Coordinates of C-alpha atoms in Angstrom, one line a residue:
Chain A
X28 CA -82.9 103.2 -121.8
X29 CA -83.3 105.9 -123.9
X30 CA -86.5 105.7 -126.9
X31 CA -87.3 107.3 -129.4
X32 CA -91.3 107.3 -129.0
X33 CA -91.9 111.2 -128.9
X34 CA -94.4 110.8 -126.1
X35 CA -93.6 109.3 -122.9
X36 CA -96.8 110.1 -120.3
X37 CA -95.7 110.1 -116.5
X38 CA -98.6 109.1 -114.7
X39 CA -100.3 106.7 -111.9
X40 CA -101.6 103.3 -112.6
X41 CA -105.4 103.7 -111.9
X42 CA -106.3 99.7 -113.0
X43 CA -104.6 96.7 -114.4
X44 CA -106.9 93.7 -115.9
X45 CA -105.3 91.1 -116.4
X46 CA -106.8 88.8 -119.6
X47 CA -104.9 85.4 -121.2
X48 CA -102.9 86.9 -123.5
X49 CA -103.4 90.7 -123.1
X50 CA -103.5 93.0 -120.0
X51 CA -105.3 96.5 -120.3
X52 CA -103.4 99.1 -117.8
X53 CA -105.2 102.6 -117.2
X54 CA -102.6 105.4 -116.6
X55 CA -103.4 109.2 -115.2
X56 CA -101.3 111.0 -117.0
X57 CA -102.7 114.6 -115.7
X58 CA -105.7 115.8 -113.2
X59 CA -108.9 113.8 -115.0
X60 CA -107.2 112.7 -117.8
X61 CA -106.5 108.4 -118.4
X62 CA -104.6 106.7 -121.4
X63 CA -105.8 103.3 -121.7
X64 CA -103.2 100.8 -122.6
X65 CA -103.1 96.8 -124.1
X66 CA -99.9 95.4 -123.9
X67 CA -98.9 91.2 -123.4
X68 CA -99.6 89.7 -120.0
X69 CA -96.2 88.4 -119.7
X70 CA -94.6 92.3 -120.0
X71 CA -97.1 93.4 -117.2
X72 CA -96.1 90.7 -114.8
X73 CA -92.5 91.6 -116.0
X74 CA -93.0 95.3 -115.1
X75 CA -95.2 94.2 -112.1
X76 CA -97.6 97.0 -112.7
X77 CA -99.9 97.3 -109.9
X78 CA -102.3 100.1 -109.1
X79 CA -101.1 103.3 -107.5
X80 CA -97.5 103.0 -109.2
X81 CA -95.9 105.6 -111.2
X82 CA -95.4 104.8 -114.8
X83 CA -95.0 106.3 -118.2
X84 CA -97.8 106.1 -121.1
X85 CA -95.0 105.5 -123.6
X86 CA -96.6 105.8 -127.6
X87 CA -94.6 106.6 -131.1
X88 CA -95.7 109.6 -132.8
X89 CA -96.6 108.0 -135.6
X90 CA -99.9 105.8 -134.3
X91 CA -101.5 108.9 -132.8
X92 CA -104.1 110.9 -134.8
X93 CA -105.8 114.3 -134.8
X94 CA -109.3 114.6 -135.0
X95 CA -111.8 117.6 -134.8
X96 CA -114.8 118.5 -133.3
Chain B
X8 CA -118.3 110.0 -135.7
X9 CA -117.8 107.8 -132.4
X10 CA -115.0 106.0 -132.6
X11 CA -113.3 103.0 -130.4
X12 CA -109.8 103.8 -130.1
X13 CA -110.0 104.5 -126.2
X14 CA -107.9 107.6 -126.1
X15 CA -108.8 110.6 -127.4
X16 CA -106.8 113.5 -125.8
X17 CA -108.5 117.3 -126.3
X18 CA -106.0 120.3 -126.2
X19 CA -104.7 122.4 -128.5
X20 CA -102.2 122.6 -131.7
X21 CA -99.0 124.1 -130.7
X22 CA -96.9 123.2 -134.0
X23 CA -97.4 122.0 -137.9
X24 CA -94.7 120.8 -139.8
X25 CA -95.3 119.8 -143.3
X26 CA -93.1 117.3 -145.1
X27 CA -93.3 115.9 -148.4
X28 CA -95.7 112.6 -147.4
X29 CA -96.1 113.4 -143.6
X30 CA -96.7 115.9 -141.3
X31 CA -96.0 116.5 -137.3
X32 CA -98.4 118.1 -136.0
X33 CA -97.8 118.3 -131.5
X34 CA -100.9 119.5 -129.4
X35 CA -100.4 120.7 -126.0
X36 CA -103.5 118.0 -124.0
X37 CA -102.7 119.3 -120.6
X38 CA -100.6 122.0 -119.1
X39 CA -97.0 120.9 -120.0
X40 CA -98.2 117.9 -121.3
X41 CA -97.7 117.8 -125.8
X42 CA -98.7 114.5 -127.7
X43 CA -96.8 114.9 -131.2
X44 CA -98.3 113.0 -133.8
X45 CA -97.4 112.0 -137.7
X46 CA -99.9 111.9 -140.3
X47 CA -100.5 112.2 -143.7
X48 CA -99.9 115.3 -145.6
X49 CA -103.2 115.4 -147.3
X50 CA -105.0 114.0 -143.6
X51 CA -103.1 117.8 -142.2
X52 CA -104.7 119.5 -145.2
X53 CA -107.7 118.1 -145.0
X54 CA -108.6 119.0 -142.0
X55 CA -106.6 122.7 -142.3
X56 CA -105.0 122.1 -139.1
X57 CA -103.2 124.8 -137.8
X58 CA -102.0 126.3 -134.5
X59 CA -104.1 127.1 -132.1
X60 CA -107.0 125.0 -133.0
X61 CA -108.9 122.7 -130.4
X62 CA -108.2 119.4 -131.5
X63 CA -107.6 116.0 -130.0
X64 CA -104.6 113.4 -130.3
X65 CA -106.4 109.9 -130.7
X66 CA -104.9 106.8 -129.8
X67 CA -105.5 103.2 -130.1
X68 CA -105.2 101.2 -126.6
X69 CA -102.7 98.5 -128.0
X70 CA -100.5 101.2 -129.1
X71 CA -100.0 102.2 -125.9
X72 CA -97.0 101.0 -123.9
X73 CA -96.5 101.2 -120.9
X74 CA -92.7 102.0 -119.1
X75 CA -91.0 102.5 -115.3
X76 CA -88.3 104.8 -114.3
Chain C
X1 CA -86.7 103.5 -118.7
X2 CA -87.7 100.0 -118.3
X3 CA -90.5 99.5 -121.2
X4 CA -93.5 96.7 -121.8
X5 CA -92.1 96.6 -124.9
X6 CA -91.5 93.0 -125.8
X7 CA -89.0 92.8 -128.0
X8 CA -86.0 95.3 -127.5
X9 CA -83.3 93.8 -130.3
X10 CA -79.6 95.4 -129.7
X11 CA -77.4 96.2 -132.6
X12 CA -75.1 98.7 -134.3
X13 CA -76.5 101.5 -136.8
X14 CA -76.0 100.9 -139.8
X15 CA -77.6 103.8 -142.0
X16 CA -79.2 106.6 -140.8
X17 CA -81.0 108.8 -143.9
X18 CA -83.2 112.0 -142.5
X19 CA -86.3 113.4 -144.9
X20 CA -88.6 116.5 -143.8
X21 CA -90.3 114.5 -141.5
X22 CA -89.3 111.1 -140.8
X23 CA -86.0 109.5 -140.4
X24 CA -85.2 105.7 -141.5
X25 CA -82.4 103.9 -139.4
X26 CA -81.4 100.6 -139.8
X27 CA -79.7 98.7 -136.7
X28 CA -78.1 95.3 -137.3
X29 CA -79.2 93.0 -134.7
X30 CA -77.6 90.0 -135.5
X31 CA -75.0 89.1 -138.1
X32 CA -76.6 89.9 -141.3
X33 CA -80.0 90.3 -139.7
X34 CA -81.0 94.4 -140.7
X35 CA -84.0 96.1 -139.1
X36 CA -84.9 98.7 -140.2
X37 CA -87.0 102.0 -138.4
X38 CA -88.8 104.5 -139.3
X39 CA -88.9 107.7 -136.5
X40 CA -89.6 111.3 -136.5
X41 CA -86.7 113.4 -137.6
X42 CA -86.9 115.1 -134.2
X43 CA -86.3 112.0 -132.3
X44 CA -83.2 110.6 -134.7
X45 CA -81.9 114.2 -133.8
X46 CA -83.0 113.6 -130.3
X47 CA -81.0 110.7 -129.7
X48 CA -78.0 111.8 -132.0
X49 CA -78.0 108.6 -133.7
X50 CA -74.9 108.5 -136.5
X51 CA -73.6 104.7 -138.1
X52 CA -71.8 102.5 -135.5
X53 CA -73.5 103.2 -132.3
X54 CA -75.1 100.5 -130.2
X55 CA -78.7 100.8 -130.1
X56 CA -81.5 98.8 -129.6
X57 CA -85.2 98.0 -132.6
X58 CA -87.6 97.6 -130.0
X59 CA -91.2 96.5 -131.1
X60 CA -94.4 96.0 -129.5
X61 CA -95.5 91.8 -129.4
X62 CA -98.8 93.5 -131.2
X63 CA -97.1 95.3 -134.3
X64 CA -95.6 91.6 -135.0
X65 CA -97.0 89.6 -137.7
X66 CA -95.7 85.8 -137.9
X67 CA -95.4 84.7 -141.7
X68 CA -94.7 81.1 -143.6
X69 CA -93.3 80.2 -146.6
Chain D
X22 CA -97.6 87.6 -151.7
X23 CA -94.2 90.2 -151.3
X24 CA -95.3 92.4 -149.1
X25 CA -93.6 96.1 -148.4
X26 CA -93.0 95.4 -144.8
X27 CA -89.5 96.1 -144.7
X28 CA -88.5 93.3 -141.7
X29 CA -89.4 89.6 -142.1
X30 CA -87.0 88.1 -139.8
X31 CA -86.9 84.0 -140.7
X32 CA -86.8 81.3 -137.4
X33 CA -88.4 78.9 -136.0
X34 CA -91.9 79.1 -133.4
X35 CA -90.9 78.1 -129.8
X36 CA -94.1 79.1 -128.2
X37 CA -97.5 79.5 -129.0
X38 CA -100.0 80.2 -126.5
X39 CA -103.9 80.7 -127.3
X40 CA -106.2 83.2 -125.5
X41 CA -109.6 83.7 -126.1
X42 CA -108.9 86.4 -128.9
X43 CA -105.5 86.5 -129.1
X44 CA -103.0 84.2 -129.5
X45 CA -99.1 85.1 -128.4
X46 CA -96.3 83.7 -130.5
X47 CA -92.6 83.6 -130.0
X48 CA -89.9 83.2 -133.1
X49 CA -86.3 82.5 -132.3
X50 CA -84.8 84.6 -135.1
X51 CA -81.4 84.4 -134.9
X52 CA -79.2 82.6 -131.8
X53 CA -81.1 83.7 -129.2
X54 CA -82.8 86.3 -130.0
X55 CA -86.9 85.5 -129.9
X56 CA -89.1 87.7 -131.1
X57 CA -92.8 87.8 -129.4
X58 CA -95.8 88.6 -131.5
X59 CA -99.3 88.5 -130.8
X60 CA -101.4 88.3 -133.6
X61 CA -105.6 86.9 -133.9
X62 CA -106.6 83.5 -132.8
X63 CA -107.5 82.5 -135.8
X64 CA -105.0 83.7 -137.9
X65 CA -102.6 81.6 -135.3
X66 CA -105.0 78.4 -136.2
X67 CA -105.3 79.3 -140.0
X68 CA -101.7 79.0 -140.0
X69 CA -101.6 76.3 -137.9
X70 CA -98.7 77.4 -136.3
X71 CA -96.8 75.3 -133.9
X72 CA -93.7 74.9 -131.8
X73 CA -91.1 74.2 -133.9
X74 CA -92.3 75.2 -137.4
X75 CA -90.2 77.6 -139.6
X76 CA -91.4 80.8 -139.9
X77 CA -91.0 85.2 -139.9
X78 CA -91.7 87.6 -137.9
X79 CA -92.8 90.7 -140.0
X80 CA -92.8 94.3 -138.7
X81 CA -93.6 97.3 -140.4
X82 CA -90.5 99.9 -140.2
X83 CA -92.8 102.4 -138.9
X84 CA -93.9 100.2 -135.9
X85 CA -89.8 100.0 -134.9
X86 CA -88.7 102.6 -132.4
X87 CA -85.1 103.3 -131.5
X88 CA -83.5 103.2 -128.3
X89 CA -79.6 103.9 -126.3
X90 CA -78.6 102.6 -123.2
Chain E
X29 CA -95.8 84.0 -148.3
X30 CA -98.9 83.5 -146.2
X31 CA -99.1 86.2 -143.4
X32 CA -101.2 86.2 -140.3
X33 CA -102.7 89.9 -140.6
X34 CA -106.3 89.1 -141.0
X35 CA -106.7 92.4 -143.6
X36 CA -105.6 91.7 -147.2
X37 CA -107.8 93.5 -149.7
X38 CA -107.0 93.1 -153.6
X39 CA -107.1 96.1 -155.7
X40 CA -105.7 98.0 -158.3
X41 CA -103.1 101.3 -157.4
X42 CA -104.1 104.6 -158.1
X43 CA -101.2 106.8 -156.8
X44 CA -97.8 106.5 -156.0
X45 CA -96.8 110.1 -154.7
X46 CA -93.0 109.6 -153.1
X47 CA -91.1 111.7 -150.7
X48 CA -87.6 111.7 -149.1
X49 CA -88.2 108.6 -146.6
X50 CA -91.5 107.6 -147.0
X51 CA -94.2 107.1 -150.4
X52 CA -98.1 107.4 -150.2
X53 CA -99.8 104.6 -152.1
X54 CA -103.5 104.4 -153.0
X55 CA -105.0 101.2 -153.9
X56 CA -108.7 101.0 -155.1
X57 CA -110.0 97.4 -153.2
X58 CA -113.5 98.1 -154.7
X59 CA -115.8 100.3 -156.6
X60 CA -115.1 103.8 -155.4
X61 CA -113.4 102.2 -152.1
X62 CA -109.7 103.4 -151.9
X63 CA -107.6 103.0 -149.2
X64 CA -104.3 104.9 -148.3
X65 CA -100.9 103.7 -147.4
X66 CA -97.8 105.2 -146.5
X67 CA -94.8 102.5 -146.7
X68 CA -91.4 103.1 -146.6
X69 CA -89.9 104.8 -150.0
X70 CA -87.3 101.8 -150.6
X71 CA -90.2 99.2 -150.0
X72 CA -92.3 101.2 -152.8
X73 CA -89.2 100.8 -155.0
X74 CA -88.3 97.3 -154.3
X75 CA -92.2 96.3 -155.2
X76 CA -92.0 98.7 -158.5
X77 CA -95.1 100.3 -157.7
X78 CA -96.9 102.2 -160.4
X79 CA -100.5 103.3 -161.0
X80 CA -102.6 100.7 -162.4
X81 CA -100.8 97.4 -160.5
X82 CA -103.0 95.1 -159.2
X83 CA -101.9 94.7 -155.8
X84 CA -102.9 94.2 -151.8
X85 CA -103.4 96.8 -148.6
X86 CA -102.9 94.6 -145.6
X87 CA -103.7 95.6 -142.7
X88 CA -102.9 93.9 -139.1
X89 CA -106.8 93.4 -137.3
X90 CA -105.2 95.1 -134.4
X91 CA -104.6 98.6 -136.6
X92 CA -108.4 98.4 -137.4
X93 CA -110.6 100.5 -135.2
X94 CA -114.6 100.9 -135.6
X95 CA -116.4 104.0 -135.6
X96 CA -120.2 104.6 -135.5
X97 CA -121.8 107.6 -137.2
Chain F
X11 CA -115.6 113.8 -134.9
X12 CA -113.5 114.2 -137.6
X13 CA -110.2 112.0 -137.6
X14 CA -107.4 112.5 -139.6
X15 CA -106.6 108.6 -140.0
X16 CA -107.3 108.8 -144.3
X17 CA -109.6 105.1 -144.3
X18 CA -112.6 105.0 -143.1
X19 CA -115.1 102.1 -144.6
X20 CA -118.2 102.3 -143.8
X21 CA -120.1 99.0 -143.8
X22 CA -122.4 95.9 -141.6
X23 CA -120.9 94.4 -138.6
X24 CA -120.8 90.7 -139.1
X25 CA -119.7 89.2 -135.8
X26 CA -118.6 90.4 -132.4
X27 CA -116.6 87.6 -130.6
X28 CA -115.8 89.2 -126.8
X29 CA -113.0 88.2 -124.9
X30 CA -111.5 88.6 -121.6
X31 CA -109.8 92.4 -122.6
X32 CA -110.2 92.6 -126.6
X33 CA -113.1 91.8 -128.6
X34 CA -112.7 91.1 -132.4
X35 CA -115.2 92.6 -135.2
X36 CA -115.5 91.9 -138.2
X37 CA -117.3 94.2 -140.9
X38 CA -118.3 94.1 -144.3
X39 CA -117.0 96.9 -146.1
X40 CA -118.4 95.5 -149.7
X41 CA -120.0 93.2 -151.0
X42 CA -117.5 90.4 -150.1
X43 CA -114.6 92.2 -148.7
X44 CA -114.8 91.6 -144.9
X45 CA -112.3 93.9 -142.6
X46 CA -111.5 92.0 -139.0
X47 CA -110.6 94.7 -136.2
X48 CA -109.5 93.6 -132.7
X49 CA -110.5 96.6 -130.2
X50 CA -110.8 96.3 -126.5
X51 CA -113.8 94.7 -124.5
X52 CA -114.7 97.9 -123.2
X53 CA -114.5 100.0 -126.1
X54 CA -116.7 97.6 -127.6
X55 CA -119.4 97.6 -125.4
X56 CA -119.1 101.3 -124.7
X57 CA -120.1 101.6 -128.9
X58 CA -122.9 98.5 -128.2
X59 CA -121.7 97.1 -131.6
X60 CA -124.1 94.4 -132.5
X61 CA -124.2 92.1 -135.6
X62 CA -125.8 94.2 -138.3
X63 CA -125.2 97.5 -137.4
X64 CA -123.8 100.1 -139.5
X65 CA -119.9 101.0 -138.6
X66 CA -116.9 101.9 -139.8
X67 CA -113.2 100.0 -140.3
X68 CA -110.9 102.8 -139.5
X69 CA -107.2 102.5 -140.1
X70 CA -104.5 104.8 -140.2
X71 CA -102.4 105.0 -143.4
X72 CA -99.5 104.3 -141.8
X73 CA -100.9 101.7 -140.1
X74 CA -101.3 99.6 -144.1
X75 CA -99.0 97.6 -145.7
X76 CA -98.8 97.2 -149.3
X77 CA -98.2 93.4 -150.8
X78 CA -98.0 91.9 -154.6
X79 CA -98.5 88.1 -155.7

């Protein structure tokens, strides 16, 4: 599949915590540098992320923000 | 300002593109490695971004998803 | 690209209009059931999208509100 | 309340399940095609949503993203 | 229509500034407390917006951040 | 750090309900006019928010919807 969210991360899981409802997934996307993720249980178990696997931080251009020092 | 939204991504601007509402701003976080963000015309003026700045793409965890090859 | 994205809806295009910025498409998922998207200009261009290819609205299970009457 | 969100896709609930937070929901919107949400605990309980009941999912056409085969 | 997003502040619009794809729209929710919106440009026109409506900015809880000084 | 998401209301935390990966806040923005925010566990306790401390509600314009009666 081919998506239209501009920015599409490659990276290695470094955790997956599992909650009821919501699962937070840490990927390293480059040397030193995590995106921290919260998507539905039910699509982590479907994707069977585990630690150490490659993956993509996959986000739409429009929910990131710029800030300044 | 400290804020919670877990990822906040330093590098710098490589592009601003102005529309009527929004703007695209991309900034380059890690060798290779551009975010492209949309936001507010007024937000991009506001803070008088423009390339070659230091600046960091923010992003909320549960926008974050999270995809396998 | 296999994505945590829970809800991938497949339809045809229906309308695709660019601005400066932003694109909107609108992808019929179901008979008489229109969703409509709003993505970067770069990415509509990206993905050559034109009225009457098969594509799919996908949606995070956290941008979902649930409504009643 | 009319709201701008350009999507309000009408079904009926065919799961709820509560976390401590968050609560996931799944609409059926059209034959077969559900739609998972996840939305606050207790905006699930204020709308005392259950299996079965008719109601929308609502998506803002800037949280919809594209995608091909 | 009663929605689950947590966020629905009443106020009175300010601006309506429209571009190609997308309109800005500023709605005061209290003294000297504005909040800024940027909704599709056929959703603006379907509500009729214009300066001095009384209308609502919902937001979903899961769009709100928190930031300390 | 300044952010380009366009609202940022400063007000009084009100509750902090933890759970097992997000945490909902909730802050008073004016007198009245309560903002709930669902952030992760970890962001939350990495910002210590307590019931009455000063903080912001920080939400992306494109993140707010805009609704009439």
């Amino acid at each position: 599949m081919k998506i239209s969210a501009r920015n599409a991360m490659k990276g290695v899981v470094k955790s997956v915590v599992p909650g009821m409802v919501t699962t937070e997934v840490v990927i390293e996307v480059a040397p030193g540098l995590e995106v921290a993720s919260v998507i539905t249980k039910s699509s982590a178990e479907s994707l069977a992320l585990k630690v150490g696997d490659e993956a993509y931080a996959v986000v739409k251009a429009s929910d990131v923000m710029v800030a300044l020092d």
